[in-house]
XYZ file of C-alpha atoms in Angstrom:
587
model
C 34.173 16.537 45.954
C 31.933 16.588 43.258
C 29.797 13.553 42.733
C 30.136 11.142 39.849
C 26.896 11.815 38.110
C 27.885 15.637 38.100
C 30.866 15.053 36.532
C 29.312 14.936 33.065
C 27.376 18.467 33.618
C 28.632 22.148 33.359
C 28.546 24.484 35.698
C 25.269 25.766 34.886
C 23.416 22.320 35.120
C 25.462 21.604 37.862
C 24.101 24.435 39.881
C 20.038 23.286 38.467
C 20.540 19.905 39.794
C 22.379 20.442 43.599
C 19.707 23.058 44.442
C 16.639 20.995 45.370
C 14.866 23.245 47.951
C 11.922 25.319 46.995
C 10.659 26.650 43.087
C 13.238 26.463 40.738
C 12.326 27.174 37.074
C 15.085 25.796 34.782
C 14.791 27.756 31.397
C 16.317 25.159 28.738
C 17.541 26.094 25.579
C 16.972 23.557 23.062
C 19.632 20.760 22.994
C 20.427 22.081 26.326
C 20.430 18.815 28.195
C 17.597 19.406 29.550
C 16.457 16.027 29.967
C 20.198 14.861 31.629
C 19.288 17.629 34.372
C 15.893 16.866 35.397
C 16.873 13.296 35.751
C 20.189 14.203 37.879
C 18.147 16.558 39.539
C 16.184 13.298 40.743
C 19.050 11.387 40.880
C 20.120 13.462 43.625
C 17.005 13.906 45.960
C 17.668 10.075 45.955
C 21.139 10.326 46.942
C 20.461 13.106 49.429
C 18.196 10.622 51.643
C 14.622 11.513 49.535
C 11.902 8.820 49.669
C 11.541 7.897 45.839
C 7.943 7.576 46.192
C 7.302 10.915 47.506
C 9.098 12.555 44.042
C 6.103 13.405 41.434
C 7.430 13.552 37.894
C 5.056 14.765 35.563
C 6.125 14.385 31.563
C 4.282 14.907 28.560
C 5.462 11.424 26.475
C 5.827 7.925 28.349
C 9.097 7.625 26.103
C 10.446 10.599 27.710
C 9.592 9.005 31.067
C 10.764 5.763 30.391
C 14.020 6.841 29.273
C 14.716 9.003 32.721
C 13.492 5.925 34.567
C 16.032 4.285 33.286
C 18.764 6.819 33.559
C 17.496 7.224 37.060
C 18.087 3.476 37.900
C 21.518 3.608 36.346
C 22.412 6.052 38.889
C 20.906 4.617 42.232
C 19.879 1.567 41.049
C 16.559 -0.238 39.795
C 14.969 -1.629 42.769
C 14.955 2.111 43.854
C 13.905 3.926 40.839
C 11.062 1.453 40.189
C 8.889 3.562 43.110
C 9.146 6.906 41.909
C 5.595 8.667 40.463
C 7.076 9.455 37.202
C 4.847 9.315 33.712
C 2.445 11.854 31.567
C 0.130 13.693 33.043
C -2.472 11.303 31.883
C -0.558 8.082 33.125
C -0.610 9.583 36.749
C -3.601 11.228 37.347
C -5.451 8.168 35.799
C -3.458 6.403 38.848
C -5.194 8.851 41.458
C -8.483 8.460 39.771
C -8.546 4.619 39.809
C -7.351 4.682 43.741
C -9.949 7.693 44.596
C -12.974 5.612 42.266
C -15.518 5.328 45.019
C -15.213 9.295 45.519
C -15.774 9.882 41.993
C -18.595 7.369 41.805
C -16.949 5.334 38.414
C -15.534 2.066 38.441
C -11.989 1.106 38.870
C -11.776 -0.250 35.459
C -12.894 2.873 33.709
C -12.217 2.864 30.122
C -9.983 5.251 28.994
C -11.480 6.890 25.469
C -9.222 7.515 22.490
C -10.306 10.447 20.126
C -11.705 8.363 17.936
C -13.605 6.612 20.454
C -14.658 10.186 21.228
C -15.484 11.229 17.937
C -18.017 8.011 17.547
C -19.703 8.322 20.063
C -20.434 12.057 19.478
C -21.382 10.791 15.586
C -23.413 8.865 17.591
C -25.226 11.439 19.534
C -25.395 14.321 16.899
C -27.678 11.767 15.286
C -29.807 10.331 18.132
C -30.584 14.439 18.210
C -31.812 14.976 14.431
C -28.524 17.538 14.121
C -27.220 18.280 10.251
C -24.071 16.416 10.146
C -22.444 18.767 7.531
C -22.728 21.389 10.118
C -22.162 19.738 13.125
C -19.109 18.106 12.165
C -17.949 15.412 15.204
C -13.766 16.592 15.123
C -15.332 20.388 15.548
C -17.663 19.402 18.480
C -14.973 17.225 20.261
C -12.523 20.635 20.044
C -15.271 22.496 21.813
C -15.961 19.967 24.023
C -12.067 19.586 24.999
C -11.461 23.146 25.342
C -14.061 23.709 27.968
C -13.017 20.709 29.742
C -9.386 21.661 29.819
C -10.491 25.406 31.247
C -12.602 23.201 33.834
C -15.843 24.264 32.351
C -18.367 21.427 33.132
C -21.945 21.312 30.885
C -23.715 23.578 33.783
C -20.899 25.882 33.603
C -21.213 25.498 29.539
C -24.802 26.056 29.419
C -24.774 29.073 31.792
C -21.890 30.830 29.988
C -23.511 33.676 27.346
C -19.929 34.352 25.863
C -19.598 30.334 25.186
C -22.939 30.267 23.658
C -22.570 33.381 21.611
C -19.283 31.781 20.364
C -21.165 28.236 19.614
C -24.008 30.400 17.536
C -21.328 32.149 15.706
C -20.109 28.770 14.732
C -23.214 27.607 13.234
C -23.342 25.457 16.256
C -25.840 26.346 18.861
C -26.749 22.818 20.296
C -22.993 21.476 21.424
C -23.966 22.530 25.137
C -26.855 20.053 24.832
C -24.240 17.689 23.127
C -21.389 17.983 25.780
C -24.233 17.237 28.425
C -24.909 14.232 26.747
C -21.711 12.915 25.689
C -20.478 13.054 29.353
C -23.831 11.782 30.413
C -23.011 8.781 28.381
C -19.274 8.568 29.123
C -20.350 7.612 32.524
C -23.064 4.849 31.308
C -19.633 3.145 29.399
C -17.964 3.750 32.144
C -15.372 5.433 30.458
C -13.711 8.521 31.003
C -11.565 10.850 27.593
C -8.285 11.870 28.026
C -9.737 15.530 29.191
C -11.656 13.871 31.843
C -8.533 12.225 33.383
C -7.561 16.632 34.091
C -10.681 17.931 34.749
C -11.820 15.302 37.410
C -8.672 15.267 39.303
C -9.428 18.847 39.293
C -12.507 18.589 40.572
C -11.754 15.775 43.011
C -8.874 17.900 44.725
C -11.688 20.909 44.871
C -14.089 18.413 46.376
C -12.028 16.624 48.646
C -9.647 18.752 50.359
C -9.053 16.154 52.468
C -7.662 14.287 48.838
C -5.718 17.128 48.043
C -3.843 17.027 51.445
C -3.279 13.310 51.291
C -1.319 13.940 47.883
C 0.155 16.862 49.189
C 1.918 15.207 52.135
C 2.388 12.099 50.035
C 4.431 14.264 47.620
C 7.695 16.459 48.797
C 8.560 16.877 45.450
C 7.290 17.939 42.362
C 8.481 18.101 38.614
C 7.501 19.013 35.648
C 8.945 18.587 32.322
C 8.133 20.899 29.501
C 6.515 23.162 31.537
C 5.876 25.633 28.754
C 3.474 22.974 26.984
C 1.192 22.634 30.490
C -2.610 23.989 30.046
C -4.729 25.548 32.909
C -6.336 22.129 34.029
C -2.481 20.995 34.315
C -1.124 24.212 35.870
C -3.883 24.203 38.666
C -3.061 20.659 39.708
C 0.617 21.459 39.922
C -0.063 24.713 41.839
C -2.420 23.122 44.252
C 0.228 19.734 44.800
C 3.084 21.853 45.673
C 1.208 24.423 47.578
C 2.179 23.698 51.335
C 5.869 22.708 50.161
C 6.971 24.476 47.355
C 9.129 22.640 46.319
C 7.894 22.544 42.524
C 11.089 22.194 39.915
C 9.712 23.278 36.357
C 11.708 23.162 32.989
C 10.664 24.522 29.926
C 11.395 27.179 27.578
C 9.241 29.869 26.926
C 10.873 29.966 23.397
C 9.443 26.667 22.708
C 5.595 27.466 23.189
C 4.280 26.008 20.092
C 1.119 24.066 21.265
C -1.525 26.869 21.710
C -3.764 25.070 19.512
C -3.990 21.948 21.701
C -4.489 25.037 24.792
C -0.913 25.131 26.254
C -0.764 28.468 27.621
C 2.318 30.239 27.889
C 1.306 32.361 30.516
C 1.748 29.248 32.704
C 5.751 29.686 32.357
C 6.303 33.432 32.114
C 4.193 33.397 35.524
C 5.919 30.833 37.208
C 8.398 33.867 39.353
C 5.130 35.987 40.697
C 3.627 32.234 41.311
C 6.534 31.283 43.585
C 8.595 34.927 44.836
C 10.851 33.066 46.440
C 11.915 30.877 43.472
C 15.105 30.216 41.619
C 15.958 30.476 38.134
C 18.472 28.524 36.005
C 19.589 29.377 32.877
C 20.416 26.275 30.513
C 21.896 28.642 27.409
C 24.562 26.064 25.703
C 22.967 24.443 23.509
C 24.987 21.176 22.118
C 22.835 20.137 19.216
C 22.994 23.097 16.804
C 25.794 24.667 14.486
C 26.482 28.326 15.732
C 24.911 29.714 12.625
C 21.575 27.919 13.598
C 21.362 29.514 16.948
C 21.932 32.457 15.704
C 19.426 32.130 13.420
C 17.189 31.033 15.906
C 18.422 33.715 18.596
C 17.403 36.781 16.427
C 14.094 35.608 15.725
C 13.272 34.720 19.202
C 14.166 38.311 19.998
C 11.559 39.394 18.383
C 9.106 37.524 20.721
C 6.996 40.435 23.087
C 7.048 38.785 26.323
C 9.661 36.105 26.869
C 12.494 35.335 29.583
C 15.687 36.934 28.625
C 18.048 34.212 27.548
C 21.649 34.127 25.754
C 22.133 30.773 23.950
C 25.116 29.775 22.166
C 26.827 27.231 20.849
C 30.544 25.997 21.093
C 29.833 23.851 18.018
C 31.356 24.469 14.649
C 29.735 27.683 12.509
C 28.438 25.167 10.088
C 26.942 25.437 7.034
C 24.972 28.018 6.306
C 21.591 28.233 5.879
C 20.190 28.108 2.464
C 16.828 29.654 1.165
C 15.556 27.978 -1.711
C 12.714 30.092 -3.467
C 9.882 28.422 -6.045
C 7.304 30.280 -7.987
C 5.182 27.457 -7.673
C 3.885 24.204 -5.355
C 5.513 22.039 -7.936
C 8.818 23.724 -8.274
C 9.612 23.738 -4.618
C 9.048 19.995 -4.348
C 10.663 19.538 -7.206
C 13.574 21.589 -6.077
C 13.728 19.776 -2.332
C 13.645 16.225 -4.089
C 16.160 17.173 -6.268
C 18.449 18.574 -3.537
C 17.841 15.506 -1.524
C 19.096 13.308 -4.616
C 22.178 15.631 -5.407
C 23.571 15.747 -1.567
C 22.857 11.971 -1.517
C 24.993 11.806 -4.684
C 27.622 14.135 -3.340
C 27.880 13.456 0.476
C 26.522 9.791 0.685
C 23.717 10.864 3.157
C 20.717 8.156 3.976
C 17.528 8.794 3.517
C 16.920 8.731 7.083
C 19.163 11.697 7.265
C 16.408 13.792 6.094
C 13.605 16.142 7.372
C 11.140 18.068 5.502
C 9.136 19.892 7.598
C 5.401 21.676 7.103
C 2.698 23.498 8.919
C 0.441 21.444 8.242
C -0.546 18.076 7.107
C -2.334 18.993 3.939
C 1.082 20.450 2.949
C 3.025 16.906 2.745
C 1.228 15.780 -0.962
C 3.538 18.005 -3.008
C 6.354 16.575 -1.658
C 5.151 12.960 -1.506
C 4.770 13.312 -5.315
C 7.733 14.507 -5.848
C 9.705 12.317 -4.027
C 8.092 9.406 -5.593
C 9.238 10.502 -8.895
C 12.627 10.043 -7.480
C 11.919 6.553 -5.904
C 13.240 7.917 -3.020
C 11.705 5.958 0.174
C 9.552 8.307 2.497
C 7.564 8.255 5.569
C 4.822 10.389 7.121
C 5.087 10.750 11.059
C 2.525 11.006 12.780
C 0.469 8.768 10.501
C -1.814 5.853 11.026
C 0.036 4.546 14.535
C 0.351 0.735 14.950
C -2.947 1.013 17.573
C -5.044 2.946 15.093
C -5.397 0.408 12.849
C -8.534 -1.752 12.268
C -7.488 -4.873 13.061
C -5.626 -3.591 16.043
C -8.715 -1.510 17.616
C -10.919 -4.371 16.981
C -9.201 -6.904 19.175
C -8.322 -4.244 21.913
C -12.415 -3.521 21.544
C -12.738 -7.270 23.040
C -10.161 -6.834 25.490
C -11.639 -3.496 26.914
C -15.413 -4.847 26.943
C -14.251 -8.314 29.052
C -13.034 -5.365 31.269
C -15.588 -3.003 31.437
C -18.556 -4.707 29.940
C -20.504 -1.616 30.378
C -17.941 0.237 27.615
C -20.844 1.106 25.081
C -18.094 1.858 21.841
C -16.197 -1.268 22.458
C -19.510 -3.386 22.477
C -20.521 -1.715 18.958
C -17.773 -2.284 17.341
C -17.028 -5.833 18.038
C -20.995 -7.354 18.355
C -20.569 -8.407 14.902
C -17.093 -9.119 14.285
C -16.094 -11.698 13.268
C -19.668 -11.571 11.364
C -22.234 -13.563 13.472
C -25.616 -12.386 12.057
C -26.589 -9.417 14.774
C -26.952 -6.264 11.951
C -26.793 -2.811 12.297
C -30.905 -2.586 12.674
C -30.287 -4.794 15.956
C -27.871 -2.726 17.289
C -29.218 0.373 16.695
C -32.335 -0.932 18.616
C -30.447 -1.956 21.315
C -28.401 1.402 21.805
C -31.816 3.256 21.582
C -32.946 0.875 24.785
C -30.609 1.635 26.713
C -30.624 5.455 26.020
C -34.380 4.831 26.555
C -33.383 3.050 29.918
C -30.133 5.399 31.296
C -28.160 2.320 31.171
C -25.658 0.489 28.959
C -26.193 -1.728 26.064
C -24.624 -4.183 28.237
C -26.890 -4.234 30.225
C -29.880 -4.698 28.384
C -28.108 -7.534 26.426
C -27.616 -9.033 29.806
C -31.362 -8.918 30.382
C -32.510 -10.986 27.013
C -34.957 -13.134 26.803
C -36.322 -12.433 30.511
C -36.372 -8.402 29.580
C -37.191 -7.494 25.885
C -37.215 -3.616 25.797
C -35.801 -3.635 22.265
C -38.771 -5.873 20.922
C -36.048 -8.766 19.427
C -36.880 -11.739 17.528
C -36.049 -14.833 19.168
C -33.687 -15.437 16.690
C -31.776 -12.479 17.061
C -31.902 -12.761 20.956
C -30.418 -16.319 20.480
C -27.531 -14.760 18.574
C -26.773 -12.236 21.188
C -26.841 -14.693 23.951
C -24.058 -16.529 22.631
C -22.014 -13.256 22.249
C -23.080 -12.582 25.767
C -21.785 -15.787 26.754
C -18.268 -15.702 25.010
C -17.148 -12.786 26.702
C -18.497 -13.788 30.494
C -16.360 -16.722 29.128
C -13.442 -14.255 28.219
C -14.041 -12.623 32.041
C -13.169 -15.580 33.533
C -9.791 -16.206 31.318
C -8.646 -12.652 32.058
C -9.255 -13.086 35.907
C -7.301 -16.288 36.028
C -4.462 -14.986 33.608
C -1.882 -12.869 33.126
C -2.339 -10.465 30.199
C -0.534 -12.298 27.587
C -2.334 -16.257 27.792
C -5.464 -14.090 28.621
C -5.194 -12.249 24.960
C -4.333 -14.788 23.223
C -7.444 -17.063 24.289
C -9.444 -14.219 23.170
C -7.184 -13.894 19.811
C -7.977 -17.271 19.152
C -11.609 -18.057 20.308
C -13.043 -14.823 18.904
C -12.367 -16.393 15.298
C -10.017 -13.354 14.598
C -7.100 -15.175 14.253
C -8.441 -17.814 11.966
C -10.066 -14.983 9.738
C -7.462 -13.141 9.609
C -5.364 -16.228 8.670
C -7.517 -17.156 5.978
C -7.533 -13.558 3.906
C -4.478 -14.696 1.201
C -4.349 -10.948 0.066
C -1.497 -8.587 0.756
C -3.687 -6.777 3.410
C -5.291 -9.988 4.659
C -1.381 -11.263 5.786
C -0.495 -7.354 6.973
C -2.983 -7.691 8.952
C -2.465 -11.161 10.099
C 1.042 -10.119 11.418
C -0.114 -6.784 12.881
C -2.164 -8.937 15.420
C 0.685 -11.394 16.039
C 2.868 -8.420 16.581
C 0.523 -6.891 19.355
C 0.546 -10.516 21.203
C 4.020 -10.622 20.808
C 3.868 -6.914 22.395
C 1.957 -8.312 24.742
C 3.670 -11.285 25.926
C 6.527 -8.631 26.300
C 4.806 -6.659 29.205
C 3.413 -9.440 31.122
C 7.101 -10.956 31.152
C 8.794 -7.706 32.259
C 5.683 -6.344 34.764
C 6.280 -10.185 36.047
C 10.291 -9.588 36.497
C 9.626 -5.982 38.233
C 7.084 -7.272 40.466
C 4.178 -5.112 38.849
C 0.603 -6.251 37.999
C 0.852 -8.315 34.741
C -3.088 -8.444 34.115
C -4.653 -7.584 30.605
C -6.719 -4.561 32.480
C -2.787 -2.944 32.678
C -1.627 -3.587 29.343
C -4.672 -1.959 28.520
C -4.319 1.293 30.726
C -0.481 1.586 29.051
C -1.869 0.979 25.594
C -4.625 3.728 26.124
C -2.209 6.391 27.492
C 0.195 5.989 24.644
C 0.681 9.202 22.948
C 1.699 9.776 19.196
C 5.269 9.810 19.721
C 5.508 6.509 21.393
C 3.487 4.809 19.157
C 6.105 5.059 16.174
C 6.422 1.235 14.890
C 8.045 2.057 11.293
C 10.301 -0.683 10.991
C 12.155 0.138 8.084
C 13.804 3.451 9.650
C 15.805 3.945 6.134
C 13.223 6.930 4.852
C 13.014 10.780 4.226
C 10.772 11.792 7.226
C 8.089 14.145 6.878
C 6.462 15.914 9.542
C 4.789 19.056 10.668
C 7.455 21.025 12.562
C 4.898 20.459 15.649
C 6.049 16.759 15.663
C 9.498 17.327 14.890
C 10.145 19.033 18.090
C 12.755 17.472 20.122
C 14.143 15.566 16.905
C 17.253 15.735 15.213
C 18.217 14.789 11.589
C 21.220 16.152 9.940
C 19.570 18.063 6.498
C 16.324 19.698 7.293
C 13.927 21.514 4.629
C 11.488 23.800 6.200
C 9.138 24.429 3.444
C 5.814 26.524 2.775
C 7.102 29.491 4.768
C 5.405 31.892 2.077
C-alpha cells in the first residue's frame, strides 16, 4: 500500500524518497519537485522509526528550510519536526561552533560579520598600514580573503604559498597576506567571526578534534544536502567527513544548474559525487512541471552542449507554449525601449500585472537602461537584490547596539554607534581609541572600560566623562537583555538610546521612512520572541540576532508593494517563476 504522502509523487520521486540507505544523488531537473522529494524523503526516515535529531539537512536559504520544516511537520507532525538539524550551512555550523566555543578558544556570543562589516574593518586596516586605497580596494581584498578561506587556506598557508603571492603581485596587490593576517587577527579581538569563518573553522575543528568529528558523526545517521551543485570545497569536505562512517549522504542538485563559480561553487563537487560513494544510487528527476515544452527544449539543446555533465532527458507534459521570441536592437536604447514597449502592449492585450514580469541581466550595471525606459512608461519596477530591509542605516545602527550589549568586545558595532545618537565623542577620539587598543592587542572595549583609572589614549577629562556615560548605558542595556526576552529587551534599547525620539522628530519623507523601518524591525521582533516562546525555543535578543545575521539575500525580500516589473540578474532569479520573461544583453 502506498503511503499517503507518496501519493502525490511519480514513480520516479517515488523511488528517490523510499530508498533511504546509503549515497543517493538525486539529479533534479528544474521544476522537478525537487524540493517535495527531499522533504518526503525526510518525511519518511521519520515514519520509518528515524530519530529526527539525528537527520542533518543542510540548505543554502533559511526560506528554503523553513518551508520543508513546515511541510515536514504537516506530515508527522510539529512537535516532531521541531528537532530535526535542518538550516544553511551557515545556520548549522554556527550551531556546532557556539557548542564547541571553548575548543576554538572564542566566546559563545561571537558576532557573526556581515560583508559590510567585513569590508570596514578591512577599510580600516588598509589604512592603519599606509596602503593606496585606489589600489587596494576593500570589496577586492575581502574576495581574496574569502577565496582562500573557502579553499581552507589560513594566513600561514597564504603567506607560504608562491603561486598565491605571484597572483596577489599580479594584482597590484602584494600586501593582502599581511592584510588577511590582520583582519583575522582582529576578528578574534571583536570576537567575531565572517560568514567564511563559520566553514573554515568547523573545518579545522573536525581536523583538530577527531574526537569532534566522531561525536557529530554518531550524532548524525543522516545527511542531506540541498543544491548540492552550489556546495564549495570548505562545504564538500564537511559533508564528506560527516557521512564518512555511515554513508548515508542523500545529495540533490543538478549539474545543469552550476551557475555560482564566482562565489567558488565547484561543480566538480557533483559530477564526483559516484567515484566519492561507488556504492551509491542515482535518481533521475527529468519531468519538469514548470516549463512549456518549447522551453525545455530550448533549454535541453543548450545543455547538451555542456563538456562534462550527467546525462539527463527532461521533458515536459505541459502545453508546447508559446514560442520563444528574439527581439534584436542596434542599440542600448532601442532594446529597452523595445522590452518596455512589449511589456505595455501584452499588458494592453492580455491584461498581465506588472508583477507578471521578469527582465533578466548579467549583471547589475546592466539594469539602468531598462530602469529608464520603464520609467518613461510609468510602469512600476523593482530591483531584487537591492538595499535589503537589514542593510539599511537606520536598521544596522540599532542592531550595532544590540550586538555590542552582546559582545561588548565587537570592535565595528562599538564604532558605529559611540556617537549615535550624537553625544560629543568625534571621530579624533575614536580613532585614538582604536589605535590603543591595536597598540594594546585588545578591544576598544576594553580600553573604554579602563577610563579614567587607565589612560593609554591620552583623553581629556572631558571626553573621558562622555565615554563613561556611553559605557554605562550599555552595562545598563546588559542587564535589560539578561532579564528579557528579545522583544521588551529591544525596545528598552529603541527607546533609551534616543533613536526612537530622533527618529520621531525628523518631519521629512526619509525622517518618517525611517521612523517606521525601526518600528517594523520591533514589530519583527516581537514576532520571534512570541513564536520561539510558543515552540519552546530560546526567545533572548542574542537569538534574534544569530537569525538576523544568517539571513541571506533571498530571505531578506521586504518589498511590500509586490505589484512591479522585477528586475534581476538571472543569478537571483534562479528558482523563480514569472509568467513573461526578457532575457536581455545576450550580445
Amino acid at each position: 500500500m502506498v503511503l499517503d504522502y507518496l501519493k502525490d509523487l511519480n514513480k520516479a520521486q517515488q523511488e528517490a524518497v523510499v530508498s533511504t540507505e546509503g549515497p543517493a544523488l538525486i539529479i533534479a531537473g528544474a521544476g522537478s519537485g525537487k524540493t517535495r522529494v527531499l522533504t518526503y524523503r525526510i518525511a519518511h526516515l521519520l515514519k520509518q522509526g528515524a530519530r529526527p535529531s539525528s537527520i542533518l539537512a543542510l540548505t543554502f536559504t533559511n526560506k528554503a528550510a523553513r518551508e520543508m520544516k513546515e511541510r515536514i511537520a504537516g506530515v508527522v507532525g510539529e512537535n516532531t519536526a521541531r528537532y530535526l538539524w535542518m538550516g544553511t550551512f551557515h545556520s548549522i555550523f554556527s550551531r556546532i561552533l557556539r557548542a564547541e566555543h571553548e575548543t576554538i578558544n572564542f566566546p559563545s556570543n561571537f558576532t557573526i560579520f556581515d560583508a559590510a562589516d567585513s569590508k570596514s574593518l578591512i577599510k580600516t586596516i588598509i589604512k592603519s598600514f599606509q596602503l593606496d586605497d585606489k589600489m587596494y580596494k576593500p570589496g577586492s581584498v575581502a574576495a581574496r580573503i574569502s577565496m582562500a578561506k573557502n579553499n581552507l587556506i589560513t594566513p600561514s598557508v597564504y603567506a607560504e604559498n608562491s603561486e598565491i603571492r605571484l597572483a596577489d603581485k599580479g594584482l597590484r596587490m602584494p600586501a593582502i597576506s599581511e592584510i588577511y593576517k590582520e583582519y583575522v587577527k582582529r576578528c578574534r579581538l571583536s570576537g567575531a567571526m565572517d560568514f567564511d569563518d563559520l566553514l573554515l573553522k568547523t573545518n579545522l575543528l573536525f581536523r583538530d578534534y577527531p574526537e569532534i568529528l566522531e561525536k557529530y558523526q554518531q550524532r548524525f545517521d543522516y545527511v542531506l544536502v540541498d543544491e548540492y551543485q552550489d556546495t564549495n570545497f570548505a562545504q564538500y569536505l564537511i559533508v564528506k567527513k560527516l557521512a564518512a562512517n555511515h554513508q548515508n549522504i542523500c545529495v540533490v542538485g543538478d549539474d545543469a544548474q552550476s551557475i555560482y563559480s564566482f562565489r567558488g561553487a565547484r561543480i566538480e563537487n557533483i559530477l564526483s559525487f559516484q567515484s566519492d560513494y561507488p556504492n551509491h544510487k542515482i535518481f533521475k528527476l527529468e519531468q519538469n512541471y514548470r516549463s512549456t515544452q518549447t522551453i525545455v527544449n530550448a533549454a535541453n539543446s543548450i545543455i547538451a552542449k555542456n563538456k562534462r555533465q550527467i546525462p539527463k532527458t527532461v521533458f515536459s507534459e505541459n502545453d508546447a507554449g508559446k514560442s520563444i521570441k528574439v527581439i534584436s536592437a542596434l542599440t542600448d536604447n532601442e532594446e529597452g525601449f523595445l522590452v518596455a514597449q512589449e511589456i505595455a502592449e501584452t499588458q494592453l492585450r492580455e491584461h498581465y500585472k506588472n508583477q507578471d514580469y521578469a527582465i533578466l541581466y548579467r549583471t547589475n550595471a546592466q539594469s539602468r537602461i531598462f530602469e529608464e525606459a520603464l520609467r518613461k512608461r510609468n510602469i512600476p519596477y523593482k530591483i531584487y537584490g537591492g538595499l535589503s530591509f537589514y542593510q539599511r542605516k537606520e536598521i544596522k545602527d540599532i542592531l550595532a547596539y544590540f550586538r555590542l550589549v552582546i559582545n561588548p568586545w565587537d570592535n565595528e558595532a562599538l564604532k558605529r554607534i559611540i556617537n549615535y545618537p550624537a553625544r560629543g565623542i568625534g571621530q579624533t577620539t575614536l580613532s585614538k581609541l582604536e589605535t590603543a587598543a591595536v597598540n594594546a592587542e585588545t578591544s576598544i572595549w576594553k580600553i573604554v572600560t579602563a577610563l579614567p583609572g587607565e589612560n593609554p589614549a591620552n583623553l581629556n577629562k572631558g571626553t573621558m566623562t562622555k565615554i563613561s556615560r556611553f559605557v554605562a548605558l550599555i552595562q545598563e542595556f546588559a542587564c535589560v537583555v539578561a532579564e528579557n526576552d528579545a522583544w521588551e529587551a529591544a525596545k528598552t534599547i529603541a527607546e533609551k538610546t534616543g533613536i526612537l525620539k530622533e527618529l520621531h522628530s525628523d518631519k521629512s519623507v526619509e525622517g518618517l521612512s525611517r521612523h517606521e523601518n525601526i518600528q517594523e524591525l520591533l514589530n519583527g521582533i516581537q514576532e520571534f520572541s512570541i513564536n520561539a516562546l510558543e515552540e519552546g525555543r530560546p526567545a533572548k535578543l542574542e537569538n534574534y540576532l544569530e537569525d538576523v545575521a544568517l539571513l541571506t539575500d533571498q530571505d531578506t525580500d521586504k518589498d511590500e508593494d509586490r505589484d512591479k516589473v522585477t528586475l534581476m540578474t538571472v543569478h537571483s532569479a534562479k528558482g523563480l517563476e514569472f509568467k513573461n520573461v526578457f532575457v536581455v544583453g545576450l550580445e
